[in-house]
mmCIF file of N, CA and C in Angstrom:
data_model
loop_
_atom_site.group_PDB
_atom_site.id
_atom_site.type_symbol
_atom_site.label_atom_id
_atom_site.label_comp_id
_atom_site.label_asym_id
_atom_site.label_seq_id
_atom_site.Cartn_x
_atom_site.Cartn_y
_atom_site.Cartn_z
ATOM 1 N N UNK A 1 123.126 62.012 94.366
ATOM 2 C CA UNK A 1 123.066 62.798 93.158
ATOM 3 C C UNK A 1 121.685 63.387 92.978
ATOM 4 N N UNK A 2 120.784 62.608 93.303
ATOM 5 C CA UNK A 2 118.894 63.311 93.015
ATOM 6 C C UNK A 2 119.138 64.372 94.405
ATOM 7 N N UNK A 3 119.602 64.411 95.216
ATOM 8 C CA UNK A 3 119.268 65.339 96.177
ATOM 9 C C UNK A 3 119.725 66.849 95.682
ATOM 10 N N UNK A 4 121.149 66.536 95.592
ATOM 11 C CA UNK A 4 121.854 67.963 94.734
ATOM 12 C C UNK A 4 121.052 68.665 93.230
ATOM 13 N N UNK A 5 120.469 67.792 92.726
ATOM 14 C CA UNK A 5 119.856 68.072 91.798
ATOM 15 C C UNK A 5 118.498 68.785 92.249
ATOM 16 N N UNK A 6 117.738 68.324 93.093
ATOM 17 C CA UNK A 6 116.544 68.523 93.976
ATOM 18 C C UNK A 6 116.761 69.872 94.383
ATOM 19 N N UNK A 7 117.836 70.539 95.000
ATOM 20 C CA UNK A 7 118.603 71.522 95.809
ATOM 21 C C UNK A 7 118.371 72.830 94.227
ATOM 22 N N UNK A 8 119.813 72.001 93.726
ATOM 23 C CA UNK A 8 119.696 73.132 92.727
ATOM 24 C C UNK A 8 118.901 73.631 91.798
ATOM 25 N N UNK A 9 118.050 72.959 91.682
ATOM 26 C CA UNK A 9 116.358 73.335 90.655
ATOM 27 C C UNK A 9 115.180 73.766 91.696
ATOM 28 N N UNK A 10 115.544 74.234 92.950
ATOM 29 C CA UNK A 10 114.571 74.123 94.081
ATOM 30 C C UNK A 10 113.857 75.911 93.429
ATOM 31 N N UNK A 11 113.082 76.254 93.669
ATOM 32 C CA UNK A 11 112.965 77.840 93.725
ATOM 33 C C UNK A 11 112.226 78.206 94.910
ATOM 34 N N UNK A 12 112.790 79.488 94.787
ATOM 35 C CA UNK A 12 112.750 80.685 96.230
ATOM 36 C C UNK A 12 111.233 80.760 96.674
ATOM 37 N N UNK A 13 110.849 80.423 98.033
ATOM 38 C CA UNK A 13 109.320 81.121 98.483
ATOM 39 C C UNK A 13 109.333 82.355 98.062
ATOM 40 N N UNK A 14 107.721 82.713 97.689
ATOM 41 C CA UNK A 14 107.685 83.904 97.648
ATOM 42 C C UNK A 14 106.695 84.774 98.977
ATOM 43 N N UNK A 15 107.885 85.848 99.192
ATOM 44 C CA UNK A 15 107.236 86.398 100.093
ATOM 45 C C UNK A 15 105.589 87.013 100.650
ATOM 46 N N UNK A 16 105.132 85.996 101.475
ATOM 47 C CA UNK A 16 103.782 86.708 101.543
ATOM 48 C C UNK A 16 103.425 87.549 102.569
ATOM 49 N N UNK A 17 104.175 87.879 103.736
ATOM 50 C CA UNK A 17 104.186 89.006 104.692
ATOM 51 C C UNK A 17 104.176 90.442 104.154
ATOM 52 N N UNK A 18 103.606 91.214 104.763
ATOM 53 C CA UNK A 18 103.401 92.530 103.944
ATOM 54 C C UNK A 18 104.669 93.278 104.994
ATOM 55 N N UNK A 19 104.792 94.146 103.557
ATOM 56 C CA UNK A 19 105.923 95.364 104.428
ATOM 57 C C UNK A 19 105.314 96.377 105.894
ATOM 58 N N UNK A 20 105.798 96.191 106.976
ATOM 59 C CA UNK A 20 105.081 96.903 107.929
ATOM 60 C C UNK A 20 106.563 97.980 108.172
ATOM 61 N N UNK A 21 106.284 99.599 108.797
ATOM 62 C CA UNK A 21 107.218 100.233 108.964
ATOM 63 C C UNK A 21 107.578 101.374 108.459
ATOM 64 N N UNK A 22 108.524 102.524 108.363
ATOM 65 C CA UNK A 22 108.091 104.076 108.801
ATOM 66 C C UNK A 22 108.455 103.819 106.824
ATOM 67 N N UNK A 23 109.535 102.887 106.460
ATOM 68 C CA UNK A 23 109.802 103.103 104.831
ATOM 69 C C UNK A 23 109.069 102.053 103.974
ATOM 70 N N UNK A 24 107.814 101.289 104.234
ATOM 71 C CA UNK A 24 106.974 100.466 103.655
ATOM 72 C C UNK A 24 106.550 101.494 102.955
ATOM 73 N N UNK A 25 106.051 101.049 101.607
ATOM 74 C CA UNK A 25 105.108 101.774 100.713
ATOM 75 C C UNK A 25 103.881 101.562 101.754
ATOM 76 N N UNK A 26 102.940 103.066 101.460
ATOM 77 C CA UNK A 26 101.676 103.038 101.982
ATOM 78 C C UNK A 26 100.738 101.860 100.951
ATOM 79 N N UNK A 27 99.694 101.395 101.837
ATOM 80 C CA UNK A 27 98.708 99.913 100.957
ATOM 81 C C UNK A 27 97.941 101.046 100.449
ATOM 82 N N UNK A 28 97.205 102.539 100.369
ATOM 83 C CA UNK A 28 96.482 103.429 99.714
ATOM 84 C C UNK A 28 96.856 104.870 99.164
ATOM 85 N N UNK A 29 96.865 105.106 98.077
ATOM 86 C CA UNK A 29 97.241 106.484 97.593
ATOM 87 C C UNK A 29 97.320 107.498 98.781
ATOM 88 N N UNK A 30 97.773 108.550 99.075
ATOM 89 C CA UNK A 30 97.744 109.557 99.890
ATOM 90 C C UNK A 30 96.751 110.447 99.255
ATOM 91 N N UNK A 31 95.636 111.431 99.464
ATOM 92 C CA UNK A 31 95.380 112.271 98.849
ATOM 93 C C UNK A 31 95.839 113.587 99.793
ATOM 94 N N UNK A 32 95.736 114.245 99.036
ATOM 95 C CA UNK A 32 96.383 116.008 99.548
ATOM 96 C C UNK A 32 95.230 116.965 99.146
ATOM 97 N N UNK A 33 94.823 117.427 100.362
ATOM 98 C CA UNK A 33 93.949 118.461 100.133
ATOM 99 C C UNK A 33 94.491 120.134 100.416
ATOM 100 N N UNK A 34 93.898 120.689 98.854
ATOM 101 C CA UNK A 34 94.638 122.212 99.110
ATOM 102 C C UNK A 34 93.230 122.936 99.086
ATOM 103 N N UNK A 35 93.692 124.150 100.032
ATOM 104 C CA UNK A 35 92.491 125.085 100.029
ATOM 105 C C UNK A 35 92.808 126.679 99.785
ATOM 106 N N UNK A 36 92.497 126.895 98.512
ATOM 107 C CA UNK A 36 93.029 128.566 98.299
ATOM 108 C C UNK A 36 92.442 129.325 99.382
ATOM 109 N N UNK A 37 93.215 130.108 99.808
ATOM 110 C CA UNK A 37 92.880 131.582 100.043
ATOM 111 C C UNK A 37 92.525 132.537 99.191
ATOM 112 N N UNK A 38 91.314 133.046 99.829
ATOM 113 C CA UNK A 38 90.531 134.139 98.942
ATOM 114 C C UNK A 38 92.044 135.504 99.592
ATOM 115 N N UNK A 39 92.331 136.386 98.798
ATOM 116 C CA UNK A 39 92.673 137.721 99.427
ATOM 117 C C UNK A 39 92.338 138.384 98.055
ATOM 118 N N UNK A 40 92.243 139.821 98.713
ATOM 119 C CA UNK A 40 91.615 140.775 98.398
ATOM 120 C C UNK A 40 93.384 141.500 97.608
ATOM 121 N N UNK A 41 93.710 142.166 96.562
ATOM 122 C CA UNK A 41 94.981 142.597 95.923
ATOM 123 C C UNK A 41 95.878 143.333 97.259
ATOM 124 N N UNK A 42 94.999 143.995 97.847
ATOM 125 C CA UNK A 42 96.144 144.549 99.017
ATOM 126 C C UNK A 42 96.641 143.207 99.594
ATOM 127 N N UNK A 43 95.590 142.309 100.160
ATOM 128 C CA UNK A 43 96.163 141.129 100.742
ATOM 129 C C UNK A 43 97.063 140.582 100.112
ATOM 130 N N UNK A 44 97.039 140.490 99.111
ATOM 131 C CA UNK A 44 98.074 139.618 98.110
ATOM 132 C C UNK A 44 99.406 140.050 98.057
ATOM 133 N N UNK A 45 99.353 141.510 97.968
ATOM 134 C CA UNK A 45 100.000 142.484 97.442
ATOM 135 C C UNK A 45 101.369 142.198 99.190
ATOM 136 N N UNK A 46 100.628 142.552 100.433
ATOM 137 C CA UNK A 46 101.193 142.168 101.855
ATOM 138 C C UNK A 46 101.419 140.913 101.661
ATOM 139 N N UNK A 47 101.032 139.704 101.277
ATOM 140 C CA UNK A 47 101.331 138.046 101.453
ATOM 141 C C UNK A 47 102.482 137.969 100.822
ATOM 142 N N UNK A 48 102.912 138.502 99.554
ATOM 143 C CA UNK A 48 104.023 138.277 98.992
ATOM 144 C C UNK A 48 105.333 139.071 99.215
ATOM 145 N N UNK A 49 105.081 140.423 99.952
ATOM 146 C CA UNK A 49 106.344 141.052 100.384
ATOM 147 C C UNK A 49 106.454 141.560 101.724
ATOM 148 N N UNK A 50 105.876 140.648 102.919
ATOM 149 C CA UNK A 50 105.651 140.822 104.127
ATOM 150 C C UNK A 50 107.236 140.940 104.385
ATOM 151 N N UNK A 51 107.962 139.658 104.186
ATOM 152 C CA UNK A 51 109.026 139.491 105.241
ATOM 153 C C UNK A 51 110.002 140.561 104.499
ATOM 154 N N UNK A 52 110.411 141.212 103.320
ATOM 155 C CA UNK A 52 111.212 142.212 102.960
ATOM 156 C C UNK A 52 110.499 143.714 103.537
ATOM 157 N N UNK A 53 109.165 143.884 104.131
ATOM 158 C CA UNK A 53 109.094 145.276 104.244
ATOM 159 C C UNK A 53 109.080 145.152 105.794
ATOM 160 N N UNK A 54 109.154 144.135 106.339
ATOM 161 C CA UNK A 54 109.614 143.593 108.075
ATOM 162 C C UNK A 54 110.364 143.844 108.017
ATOM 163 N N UNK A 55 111.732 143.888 107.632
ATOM 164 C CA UNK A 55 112.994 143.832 107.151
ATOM 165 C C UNK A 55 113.138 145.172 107.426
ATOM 166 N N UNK A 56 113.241 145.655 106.114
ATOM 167 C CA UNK A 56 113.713 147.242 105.316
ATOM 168 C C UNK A 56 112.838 147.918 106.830
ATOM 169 N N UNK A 57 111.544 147.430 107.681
ATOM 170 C CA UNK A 57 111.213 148.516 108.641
ATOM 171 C C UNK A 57 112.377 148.466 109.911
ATOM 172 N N UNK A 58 112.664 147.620 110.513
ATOM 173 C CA UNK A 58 113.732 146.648 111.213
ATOM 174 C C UNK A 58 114.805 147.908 111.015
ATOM 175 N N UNK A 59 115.644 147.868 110.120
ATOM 176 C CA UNK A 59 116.969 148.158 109.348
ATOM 177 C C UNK A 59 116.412 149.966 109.279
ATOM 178 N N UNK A 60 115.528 150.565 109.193
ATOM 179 C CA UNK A 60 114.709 151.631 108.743
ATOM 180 C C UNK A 60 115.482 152.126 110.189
ATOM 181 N N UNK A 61 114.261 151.371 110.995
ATOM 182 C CA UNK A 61 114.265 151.887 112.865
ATOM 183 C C UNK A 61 115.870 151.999 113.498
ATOM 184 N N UNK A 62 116.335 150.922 112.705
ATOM 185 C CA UNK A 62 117.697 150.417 113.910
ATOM 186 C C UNK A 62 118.728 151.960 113.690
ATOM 187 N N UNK A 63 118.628 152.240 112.190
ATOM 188 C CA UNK A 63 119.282 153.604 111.514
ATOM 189 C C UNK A 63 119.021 154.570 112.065
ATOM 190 N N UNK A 64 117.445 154.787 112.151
ATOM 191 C CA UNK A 64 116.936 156.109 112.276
ATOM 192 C C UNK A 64 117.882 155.999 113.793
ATOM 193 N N UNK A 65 117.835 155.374 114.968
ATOM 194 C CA UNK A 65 118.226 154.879 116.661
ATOM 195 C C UNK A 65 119.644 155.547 116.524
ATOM 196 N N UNK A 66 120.132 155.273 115.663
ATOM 197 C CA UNK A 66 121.476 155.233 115.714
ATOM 198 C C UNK A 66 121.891 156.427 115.547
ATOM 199 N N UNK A 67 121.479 157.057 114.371
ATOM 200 C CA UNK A 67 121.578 158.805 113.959
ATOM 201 C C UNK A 67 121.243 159.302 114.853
ATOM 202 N N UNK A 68 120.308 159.410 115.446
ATOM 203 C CA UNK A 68 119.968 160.164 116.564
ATOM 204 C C UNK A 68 120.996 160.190 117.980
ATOM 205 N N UNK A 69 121.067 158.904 118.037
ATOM 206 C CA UNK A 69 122.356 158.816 119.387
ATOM 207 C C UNK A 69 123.682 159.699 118.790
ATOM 208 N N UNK A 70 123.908 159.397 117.282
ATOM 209 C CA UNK A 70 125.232 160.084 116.821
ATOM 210 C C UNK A 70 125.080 161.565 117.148
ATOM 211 N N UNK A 71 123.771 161.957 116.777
ATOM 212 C CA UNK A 71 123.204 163.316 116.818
ATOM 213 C C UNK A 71 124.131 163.550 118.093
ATOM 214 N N UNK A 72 122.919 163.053 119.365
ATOM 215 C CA UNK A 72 122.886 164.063 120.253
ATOM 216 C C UNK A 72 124.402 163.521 121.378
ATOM 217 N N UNK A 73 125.399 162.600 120.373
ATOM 218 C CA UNK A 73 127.051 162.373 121.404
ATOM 219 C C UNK A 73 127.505 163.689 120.583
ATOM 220 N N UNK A 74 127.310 163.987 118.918
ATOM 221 C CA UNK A 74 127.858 165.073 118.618
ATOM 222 C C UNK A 74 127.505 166.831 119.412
ATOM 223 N N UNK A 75 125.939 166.970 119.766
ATOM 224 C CA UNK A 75 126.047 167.356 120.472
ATOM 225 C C UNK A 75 126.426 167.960 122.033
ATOM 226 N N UNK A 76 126.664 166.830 122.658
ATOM 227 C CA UNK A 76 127.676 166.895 123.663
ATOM 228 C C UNK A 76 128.887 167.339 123.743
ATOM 229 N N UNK A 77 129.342 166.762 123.120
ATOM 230 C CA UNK A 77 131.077 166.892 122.620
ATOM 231 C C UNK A 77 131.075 168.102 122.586
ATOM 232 N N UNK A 78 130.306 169.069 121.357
ATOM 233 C CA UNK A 78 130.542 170.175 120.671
ATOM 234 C C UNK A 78 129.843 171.168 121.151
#
């Protein structure tokens, strides 16, 4: 009877191994370093609508290619 009693009032070790591994909390804050870019308004002005006027030039060229071939099969033909 003292043993079962011994058992059931026993309490849990507490863990003293540290978490090692890719999902352990880091042991020190992370810091993050940001560094503005200086640009000049044209720069800014290109940084923010580079990939739409890549684009619209892309789509511009592929059109202009195309009219022209239509051009000169209509010329043939006719």
């Amino acid at each position: 009877m003292c043993d079962i009693l011994y058992v059931m009032s026993k309490k849990n070790k507490k863990r003293n191994k540290p978490y090692t591994g890719a999902d352990a909390a880091p042991s020190q804050p992370v810091v993050h370093k940001y560094i503005a870019v200086q640009r000049s308004p044209l720069g800014e002005w290109w940084h923010t609508r580079k990939k739409g006027i890549i684009l619209g030039a892309k789509i511009g060229g592929v059109s202009i290619i195309v009219a022209y071939l239509l051009y000169e099969l209509l010329m043939m033909v006719f």
